[in-house]
mmCIF file of C-alpha atoms in Angstrom:
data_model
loop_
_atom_site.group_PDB
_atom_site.id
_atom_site.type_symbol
_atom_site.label_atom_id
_atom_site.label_comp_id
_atom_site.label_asym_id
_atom_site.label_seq_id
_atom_site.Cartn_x
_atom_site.Cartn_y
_atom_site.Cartn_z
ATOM 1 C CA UNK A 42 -11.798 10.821 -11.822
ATOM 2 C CA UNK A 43 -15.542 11.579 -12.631
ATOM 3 C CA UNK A 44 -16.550 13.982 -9.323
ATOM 4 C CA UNK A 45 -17.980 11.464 -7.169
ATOM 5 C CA UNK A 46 -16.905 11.028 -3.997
ATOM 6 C CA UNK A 47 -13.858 8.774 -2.808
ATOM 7 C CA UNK A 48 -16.765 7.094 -0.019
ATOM 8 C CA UNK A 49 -19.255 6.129 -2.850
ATOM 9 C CA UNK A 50 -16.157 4.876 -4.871
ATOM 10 C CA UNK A 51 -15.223 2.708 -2.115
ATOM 11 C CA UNK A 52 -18.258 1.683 -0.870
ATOM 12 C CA UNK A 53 -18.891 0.110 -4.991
ATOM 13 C CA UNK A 54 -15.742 -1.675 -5.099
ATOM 14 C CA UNK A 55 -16.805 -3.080 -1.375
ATOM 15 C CA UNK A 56 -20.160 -3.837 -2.816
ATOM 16 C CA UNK A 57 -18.702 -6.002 -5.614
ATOM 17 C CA UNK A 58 -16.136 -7.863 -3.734
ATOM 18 C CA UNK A 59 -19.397 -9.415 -1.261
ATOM 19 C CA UNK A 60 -21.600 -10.046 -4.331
ATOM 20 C CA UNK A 61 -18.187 -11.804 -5.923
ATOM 21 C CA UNK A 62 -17.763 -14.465 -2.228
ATOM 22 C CA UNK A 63 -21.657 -14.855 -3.111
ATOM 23 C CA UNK A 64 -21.679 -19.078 -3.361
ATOM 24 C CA UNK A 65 -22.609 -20.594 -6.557
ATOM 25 C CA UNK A 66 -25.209 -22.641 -5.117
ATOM 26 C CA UNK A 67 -27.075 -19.448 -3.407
ATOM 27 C CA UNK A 68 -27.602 -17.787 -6.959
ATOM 28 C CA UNK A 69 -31.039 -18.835 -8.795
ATOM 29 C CA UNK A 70 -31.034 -22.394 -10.085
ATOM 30 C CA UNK A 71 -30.994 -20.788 -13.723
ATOM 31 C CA UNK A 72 -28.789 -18.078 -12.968
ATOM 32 C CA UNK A 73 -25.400 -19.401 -11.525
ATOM 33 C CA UNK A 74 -23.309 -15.837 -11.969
ATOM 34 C CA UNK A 75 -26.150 -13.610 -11.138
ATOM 35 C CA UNK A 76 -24.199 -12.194 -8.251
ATOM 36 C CA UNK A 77 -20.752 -12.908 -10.524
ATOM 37 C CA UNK A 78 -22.154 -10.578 -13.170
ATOM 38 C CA UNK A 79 -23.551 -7.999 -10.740
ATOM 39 C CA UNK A 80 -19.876 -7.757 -9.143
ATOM 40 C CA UNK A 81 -18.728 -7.418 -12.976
ATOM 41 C CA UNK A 82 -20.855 -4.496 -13.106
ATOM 42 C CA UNK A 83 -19.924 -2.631 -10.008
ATOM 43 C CA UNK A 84 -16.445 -3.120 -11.077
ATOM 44 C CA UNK A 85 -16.419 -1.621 -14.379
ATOM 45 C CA UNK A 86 -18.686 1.370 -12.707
ATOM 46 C CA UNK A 87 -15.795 1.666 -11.037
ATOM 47 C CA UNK A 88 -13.211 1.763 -13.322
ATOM 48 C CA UNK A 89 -15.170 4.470 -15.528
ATOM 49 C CA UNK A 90 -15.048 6.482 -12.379
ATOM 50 C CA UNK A 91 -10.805 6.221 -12.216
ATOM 51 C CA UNK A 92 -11.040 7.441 -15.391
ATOM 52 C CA UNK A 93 -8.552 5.746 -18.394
ATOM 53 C CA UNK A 94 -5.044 3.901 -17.856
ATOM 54 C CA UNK A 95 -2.270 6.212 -17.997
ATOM 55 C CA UNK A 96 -0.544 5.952 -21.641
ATOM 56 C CA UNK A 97 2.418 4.625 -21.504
ATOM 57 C CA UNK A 98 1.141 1.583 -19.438
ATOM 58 C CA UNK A 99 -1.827 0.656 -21.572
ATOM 59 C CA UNK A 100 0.142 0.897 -24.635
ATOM 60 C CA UNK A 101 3.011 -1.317 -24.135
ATOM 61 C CA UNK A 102 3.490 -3.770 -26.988
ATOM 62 C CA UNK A 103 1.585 -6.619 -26.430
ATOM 63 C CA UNK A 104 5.288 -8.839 -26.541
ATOM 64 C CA UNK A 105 5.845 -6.738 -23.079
ATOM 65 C CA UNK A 106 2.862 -8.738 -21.352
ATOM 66 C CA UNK A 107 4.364 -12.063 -20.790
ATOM 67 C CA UNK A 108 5.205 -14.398 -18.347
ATOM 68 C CA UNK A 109 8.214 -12.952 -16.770
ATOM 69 C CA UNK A 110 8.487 -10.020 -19.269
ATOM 70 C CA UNK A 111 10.712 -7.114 -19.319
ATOM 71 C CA UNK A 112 14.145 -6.831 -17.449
ATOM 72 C CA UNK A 113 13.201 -10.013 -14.931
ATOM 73 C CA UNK A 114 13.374 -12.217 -17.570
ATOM 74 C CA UNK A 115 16.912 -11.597 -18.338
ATOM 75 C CA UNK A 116 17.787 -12.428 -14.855
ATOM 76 C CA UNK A 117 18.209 -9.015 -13.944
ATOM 77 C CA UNK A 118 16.820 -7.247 -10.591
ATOM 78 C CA UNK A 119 13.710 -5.185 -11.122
ATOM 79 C CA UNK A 120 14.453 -2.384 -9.149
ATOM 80 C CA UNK A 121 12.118 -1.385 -6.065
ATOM 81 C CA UNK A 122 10.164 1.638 -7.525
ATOM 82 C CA UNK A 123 7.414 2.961 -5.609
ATOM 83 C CA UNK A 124 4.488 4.309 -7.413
ATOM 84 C CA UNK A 125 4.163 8.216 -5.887
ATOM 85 C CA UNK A 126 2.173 10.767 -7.220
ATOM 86 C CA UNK A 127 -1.476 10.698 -8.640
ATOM 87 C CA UNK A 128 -1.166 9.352 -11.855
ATOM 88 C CA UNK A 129 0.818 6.130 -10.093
ATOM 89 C CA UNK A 130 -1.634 5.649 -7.774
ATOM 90 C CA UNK A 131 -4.626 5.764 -10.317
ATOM 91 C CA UNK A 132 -2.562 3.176 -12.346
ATOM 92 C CA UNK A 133 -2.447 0.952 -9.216
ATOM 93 C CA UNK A 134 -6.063 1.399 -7.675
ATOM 94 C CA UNK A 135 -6.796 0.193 -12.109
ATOM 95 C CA UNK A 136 -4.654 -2.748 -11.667
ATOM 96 C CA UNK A 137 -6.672 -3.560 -8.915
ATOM 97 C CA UNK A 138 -10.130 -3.281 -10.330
ATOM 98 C CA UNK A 139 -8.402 -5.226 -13.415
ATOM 99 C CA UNK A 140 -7.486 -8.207 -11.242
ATOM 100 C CA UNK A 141 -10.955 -8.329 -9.485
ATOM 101 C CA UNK A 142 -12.101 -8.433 -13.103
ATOM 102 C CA UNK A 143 -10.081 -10.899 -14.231
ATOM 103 C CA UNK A 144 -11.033 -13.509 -11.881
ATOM 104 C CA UNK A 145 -14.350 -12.378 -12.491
ATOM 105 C CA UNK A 146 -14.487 -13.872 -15.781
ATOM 106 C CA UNK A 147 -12.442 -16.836 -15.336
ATOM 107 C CA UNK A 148 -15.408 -17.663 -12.636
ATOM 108 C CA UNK A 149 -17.919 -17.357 -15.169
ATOM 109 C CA UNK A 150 -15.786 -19.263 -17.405
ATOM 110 C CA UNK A 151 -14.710 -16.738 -19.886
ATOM 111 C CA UNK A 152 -11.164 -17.289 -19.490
ATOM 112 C CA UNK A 153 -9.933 -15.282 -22.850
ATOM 113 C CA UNK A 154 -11.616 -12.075 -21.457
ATOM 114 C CA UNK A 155 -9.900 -12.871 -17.540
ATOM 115 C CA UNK A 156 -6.528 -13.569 -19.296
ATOM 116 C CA UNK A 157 -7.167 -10.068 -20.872
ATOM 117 C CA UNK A 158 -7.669 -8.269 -17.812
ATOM 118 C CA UNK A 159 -4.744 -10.150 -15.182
ATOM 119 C CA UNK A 160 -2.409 -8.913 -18.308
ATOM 120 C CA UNK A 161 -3.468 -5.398 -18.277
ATOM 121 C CA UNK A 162 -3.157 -5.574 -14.264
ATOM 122 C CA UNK A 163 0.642 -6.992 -14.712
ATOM 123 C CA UNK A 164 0.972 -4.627 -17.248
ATOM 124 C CA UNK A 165 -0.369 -1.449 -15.398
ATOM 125 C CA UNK A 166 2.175 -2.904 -12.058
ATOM 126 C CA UNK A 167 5.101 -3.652 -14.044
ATOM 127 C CA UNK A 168 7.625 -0.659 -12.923
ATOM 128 C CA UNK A 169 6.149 -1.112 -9.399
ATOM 129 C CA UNK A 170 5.515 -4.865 -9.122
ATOM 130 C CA UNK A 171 8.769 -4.678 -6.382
ATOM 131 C CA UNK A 172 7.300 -1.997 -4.345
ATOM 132 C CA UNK A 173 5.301 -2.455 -0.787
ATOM 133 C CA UNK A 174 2.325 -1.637 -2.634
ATOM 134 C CA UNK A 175 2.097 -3.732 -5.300
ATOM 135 C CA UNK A 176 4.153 -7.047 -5.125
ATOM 136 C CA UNK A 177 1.725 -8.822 -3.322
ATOM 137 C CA UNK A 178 -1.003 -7.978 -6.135
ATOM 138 C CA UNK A 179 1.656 -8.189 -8.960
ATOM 139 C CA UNK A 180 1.967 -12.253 -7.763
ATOM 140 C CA UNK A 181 -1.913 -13.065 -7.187
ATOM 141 C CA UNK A 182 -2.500 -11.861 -10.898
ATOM 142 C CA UNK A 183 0.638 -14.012 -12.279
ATOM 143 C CA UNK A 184 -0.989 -16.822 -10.146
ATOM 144 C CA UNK A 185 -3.880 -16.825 -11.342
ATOM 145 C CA UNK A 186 -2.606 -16.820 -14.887
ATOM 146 C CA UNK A 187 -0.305 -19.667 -13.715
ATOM 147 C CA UNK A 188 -3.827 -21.484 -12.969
ATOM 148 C CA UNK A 189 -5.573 -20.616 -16.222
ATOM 149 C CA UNK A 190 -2.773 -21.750 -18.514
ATOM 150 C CA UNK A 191 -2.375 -24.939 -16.293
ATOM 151 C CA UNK A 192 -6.301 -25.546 -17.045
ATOM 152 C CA UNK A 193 -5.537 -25.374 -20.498
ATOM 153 C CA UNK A 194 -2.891 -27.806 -20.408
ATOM 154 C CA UNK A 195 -0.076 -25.080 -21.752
ATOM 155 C CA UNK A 196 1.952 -26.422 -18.734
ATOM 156 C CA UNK A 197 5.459 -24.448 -19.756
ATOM 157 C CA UNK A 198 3.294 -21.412 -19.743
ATOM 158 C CA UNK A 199 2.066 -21.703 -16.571
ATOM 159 C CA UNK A 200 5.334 -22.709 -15.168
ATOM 160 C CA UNK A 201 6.896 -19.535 -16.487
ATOM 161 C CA UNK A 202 4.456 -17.793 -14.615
ATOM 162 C CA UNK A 203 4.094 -19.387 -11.359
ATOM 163 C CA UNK A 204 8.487 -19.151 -11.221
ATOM 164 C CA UNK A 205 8.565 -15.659 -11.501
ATOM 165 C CA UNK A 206 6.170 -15.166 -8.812
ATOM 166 C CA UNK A 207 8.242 -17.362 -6.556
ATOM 167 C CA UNK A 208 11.150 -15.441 -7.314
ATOM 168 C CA UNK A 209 9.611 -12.070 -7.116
ATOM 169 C CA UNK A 210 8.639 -12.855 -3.665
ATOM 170 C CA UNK A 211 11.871 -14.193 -2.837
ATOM 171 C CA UNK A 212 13.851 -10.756 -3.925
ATOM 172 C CA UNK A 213 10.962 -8.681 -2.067
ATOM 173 C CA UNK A 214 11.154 -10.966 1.210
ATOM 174 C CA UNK A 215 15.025 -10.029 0.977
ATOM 175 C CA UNK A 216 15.286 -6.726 -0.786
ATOM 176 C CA UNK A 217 12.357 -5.374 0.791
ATOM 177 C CA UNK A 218 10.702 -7.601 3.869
ATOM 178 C CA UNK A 219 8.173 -5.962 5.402
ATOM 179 C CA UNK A 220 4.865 -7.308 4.745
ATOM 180 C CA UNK A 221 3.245 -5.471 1.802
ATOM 181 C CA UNK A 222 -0.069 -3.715 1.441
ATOM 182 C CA UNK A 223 -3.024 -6.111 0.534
ATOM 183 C CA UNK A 224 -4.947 -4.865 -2.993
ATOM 184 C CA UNK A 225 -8.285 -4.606 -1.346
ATOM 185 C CA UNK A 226 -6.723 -1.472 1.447
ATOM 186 C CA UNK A 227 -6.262 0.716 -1.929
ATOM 187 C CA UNK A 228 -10.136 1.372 -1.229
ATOM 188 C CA UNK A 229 -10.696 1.315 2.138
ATOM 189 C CA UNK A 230 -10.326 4.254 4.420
ATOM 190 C CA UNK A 231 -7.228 4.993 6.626
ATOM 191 C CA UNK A 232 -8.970 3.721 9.932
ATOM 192 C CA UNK A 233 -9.881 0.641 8.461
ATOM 193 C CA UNK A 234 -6.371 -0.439 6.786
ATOM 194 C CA UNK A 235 -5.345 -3.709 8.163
ATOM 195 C CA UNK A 236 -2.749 -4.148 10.911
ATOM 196 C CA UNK A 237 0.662 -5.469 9.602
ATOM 197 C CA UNK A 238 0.023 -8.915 11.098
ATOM 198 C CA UNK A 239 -2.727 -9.456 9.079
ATOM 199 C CA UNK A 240 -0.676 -8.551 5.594
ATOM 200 C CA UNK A 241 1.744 -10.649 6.601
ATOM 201 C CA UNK A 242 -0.424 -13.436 7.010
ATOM 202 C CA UNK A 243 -2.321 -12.870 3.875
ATOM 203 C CA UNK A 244 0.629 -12.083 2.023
ATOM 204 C CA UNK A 245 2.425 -15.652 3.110
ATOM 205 C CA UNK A 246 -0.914 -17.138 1.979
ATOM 206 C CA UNK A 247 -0.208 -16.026 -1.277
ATOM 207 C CA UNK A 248 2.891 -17.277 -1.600
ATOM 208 C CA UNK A 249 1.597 -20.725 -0.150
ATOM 209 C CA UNK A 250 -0.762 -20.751 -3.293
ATOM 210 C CA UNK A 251 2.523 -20.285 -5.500
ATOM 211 C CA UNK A 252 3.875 -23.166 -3.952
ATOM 212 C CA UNK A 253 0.847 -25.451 -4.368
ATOM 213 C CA UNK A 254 0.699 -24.226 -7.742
ATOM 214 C CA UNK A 255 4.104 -24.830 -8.428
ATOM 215 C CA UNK A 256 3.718 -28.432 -7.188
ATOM 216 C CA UNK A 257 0.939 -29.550 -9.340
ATOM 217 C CA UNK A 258 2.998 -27.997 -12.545
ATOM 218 C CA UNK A 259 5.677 -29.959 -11.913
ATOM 219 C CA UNK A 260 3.885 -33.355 -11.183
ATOM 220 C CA UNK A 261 2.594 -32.656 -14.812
ATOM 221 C CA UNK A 262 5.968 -31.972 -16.395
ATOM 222 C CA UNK A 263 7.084 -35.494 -14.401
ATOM 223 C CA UNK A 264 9.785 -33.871 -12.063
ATOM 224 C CA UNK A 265 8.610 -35.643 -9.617
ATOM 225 C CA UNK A 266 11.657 -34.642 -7.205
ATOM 226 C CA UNK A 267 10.118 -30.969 -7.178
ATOM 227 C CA UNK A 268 6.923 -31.386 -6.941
ATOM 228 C CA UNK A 269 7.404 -33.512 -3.872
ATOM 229 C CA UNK A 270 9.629 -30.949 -2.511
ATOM 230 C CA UNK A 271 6.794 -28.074 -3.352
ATOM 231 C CA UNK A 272 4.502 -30.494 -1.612
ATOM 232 C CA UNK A 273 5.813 -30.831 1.185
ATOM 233 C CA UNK A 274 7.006 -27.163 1.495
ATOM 234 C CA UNK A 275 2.724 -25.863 0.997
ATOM 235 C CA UNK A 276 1.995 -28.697 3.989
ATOM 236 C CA UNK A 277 4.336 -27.179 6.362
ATOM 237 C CA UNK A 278 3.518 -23.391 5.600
ATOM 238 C CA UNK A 279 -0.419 -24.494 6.114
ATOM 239 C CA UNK A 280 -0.061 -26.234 9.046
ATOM 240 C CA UNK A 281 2.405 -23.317 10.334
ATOM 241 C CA UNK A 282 -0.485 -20.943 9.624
ATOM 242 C CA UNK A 283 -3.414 -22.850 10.399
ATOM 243 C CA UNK A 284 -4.894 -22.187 6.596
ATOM 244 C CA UNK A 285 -5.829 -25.365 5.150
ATOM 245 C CA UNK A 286 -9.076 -27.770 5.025
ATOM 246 C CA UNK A 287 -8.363 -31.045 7.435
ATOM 247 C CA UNK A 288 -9.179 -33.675 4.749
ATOM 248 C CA UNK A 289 -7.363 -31.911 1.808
ATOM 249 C CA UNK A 290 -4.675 -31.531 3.680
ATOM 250 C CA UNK A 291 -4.717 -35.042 4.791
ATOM 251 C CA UNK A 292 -4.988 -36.923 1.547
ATOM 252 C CA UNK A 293 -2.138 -34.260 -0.042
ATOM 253 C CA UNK A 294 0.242 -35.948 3.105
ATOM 254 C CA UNK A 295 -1.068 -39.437 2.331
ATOM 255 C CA UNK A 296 -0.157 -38.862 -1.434
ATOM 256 C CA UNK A 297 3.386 -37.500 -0.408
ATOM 257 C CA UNK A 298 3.609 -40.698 1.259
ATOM 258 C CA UNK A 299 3.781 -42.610 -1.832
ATOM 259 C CA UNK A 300 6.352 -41.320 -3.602
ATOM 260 C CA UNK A 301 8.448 -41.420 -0.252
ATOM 261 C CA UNK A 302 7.697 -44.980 -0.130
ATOM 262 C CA UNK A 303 8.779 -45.520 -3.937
ATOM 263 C CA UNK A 304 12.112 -43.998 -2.745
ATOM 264 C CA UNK A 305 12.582 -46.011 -0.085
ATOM 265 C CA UNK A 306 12.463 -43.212 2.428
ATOM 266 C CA UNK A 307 10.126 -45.029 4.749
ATOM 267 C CA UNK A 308 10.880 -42.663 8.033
ATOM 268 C CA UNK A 309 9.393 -39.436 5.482
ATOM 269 C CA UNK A 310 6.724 -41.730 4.536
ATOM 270 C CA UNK A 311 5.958 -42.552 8.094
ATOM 271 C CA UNK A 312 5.953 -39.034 9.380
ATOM 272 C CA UNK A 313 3.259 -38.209 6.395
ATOM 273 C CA UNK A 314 0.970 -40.654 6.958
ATOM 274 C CA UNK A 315 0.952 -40.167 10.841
ATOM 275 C CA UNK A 316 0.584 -36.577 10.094
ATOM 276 C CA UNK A 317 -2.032 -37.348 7.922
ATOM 277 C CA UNK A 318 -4.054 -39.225 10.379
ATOM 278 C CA UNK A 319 -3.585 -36.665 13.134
ATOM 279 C CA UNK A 320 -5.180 -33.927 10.902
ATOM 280 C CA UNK A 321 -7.806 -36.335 9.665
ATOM 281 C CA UNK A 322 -8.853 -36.858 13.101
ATOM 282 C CA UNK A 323 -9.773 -33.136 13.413
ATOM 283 C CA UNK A 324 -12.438 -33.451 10.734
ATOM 284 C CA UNK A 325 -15.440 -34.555 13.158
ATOM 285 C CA UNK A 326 -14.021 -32.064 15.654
ATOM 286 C CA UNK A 327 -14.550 -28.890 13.326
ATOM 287 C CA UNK A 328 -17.603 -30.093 11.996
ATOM 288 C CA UNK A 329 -18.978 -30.206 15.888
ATOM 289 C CA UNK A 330 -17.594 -27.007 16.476
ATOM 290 C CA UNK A 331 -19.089 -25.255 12.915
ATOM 291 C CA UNK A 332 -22.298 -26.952 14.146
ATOM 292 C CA UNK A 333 -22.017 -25.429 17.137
ATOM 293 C CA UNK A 334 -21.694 -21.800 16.058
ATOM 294 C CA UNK A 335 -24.253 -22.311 13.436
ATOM 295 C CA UNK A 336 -26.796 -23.161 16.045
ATOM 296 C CA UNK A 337 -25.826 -20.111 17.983
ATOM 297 C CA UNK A 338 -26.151 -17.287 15.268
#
């Protein structure tokens, strides 16, 4: 790494991850990405500072790089391998900036160039994508190239993707278990890492995105059984940790609904719409209460 210090380093990739949350609508009428494209910036400063991708991992054959490649996809165990030592932990703080920069793109709608970087990211993780430090990473970049194949209607590819991230988590939850490090602590300083509850709760929010994801996939292939199972399994994990927007939430149950009611399973239809119109009934509360802290700051 160029000799700048870790601080500055830090305080750059902190820098780009605020201008990246920057809302759409708060950019210059004729400038949508402004902030996107300053975060891009930041991020590649930072990635010249790391310095290049160690060689073996950036020149894997490109056949290496796909969804589920390597020994998982022959339904064997990857094997829990942490990354130790310098060169390990450059690789990982690059997969990192790679992932940032990956969504980056897709945000400014340049999805061949954000495909690009999520593969180098899996690619740069791939020996360590079991370990504490990497799995929960290793599944947001898979995700989100579960979501960018979906968008381009390549719905096997995205499936591919989105089930090995389900059962990556699985192994880790019972190979592993303890909740993993979150990619943004591999630059932030000791003091400030985040206490395990907070992993574990963004960590199961992860894996609550697989499951959504997984649901829509398989209402597009028409297995209809699934996807109302992975429906129903991303309503009860959001309700169990209070992550999910009242109305969304409440036309997703609604929908469910249906397809219990073309079964004939009219108690599980019941219970969803009820359910629905309990969490519906929040809506004006929140609002109140968001107008309420508004006022006050």
């Amino acid at each position: 790494m160029a000799n700048v210090p870790w601080a500055e380093v830090c305080e750059k990739f902190q820098a780009a991850l605020t201008l990246s949350r920057v809302e759409l609508q708060k950019n210059p009428e004729k400038e949508p990405y402004k902030s996107k494209y300053s975060a891009r910036a930041l991020l590649e400063e930072v990635k010249a500072l790391l310095g290049p991708a160690p060689e073996d991992e950036d020149e894997r054959p490109e056949a290496e790089d796909g969804p589920g490649a390597g020994d998982h996809a022959l339904g064997l165990p990857a094997e829990v391998v942490e990354p130790e030592g310098p060169v390990a932990q450059r690789a990982v703080r690059l997969a990192v900036i790679e992932f940032h920069l990956g969504v980056n793109y897709i945000d400014t709608e340049e999805l061949s160039a954000g495909e690009e970087h999520l593969v180098k990211c899996l690619r740069l993780l791939r020996r360590y994508r079991l370990s504490h430090d990497c799995i929960s990473l290793y599944i947001q970049a898979q995700n989100n190239l579960g979501i960018l194949w979906s968008e381009r209607e390549e719905i096997e590819t995205a499936q591919a993707y989105l089930e090995s991230s389900e059962a990556l988590y699985t192994q880790y939850m019972k190979e592993v278990g303890c909740p993993p490090l979150d990619p943004t602590e591999r630059f932030l300083p000791e003091e400030e890492k985040l206490t395990e509850q907070e992993r574990s709760k963004r960590f199961e929010k992860v894996y609550t995105h697989n499951l959504y994801y997984l649901a829509q996939v398989y209402q597009h292939l028409e297995m209809f059984e699934k996807a109302a199972h992975y429906c129903h399994s991303t309503l009860k994990r959001q309700l169990e940790h209070n992550a999910y927007h009242p109305i969304e939430w409440a036309i997703n149950a609604a929908t469910l609904s249906q397809f219990y009611i073309n079964k004939l399973c009219f108690m599980e239809a019941r219970h969803c719409l009820s359910a629905a119109n309990v969490i519906f009934g929040q809506t004006g509360k929140i609002s109140a209460t968001e107008d309420r802290q508004h006022r006050r700051a």
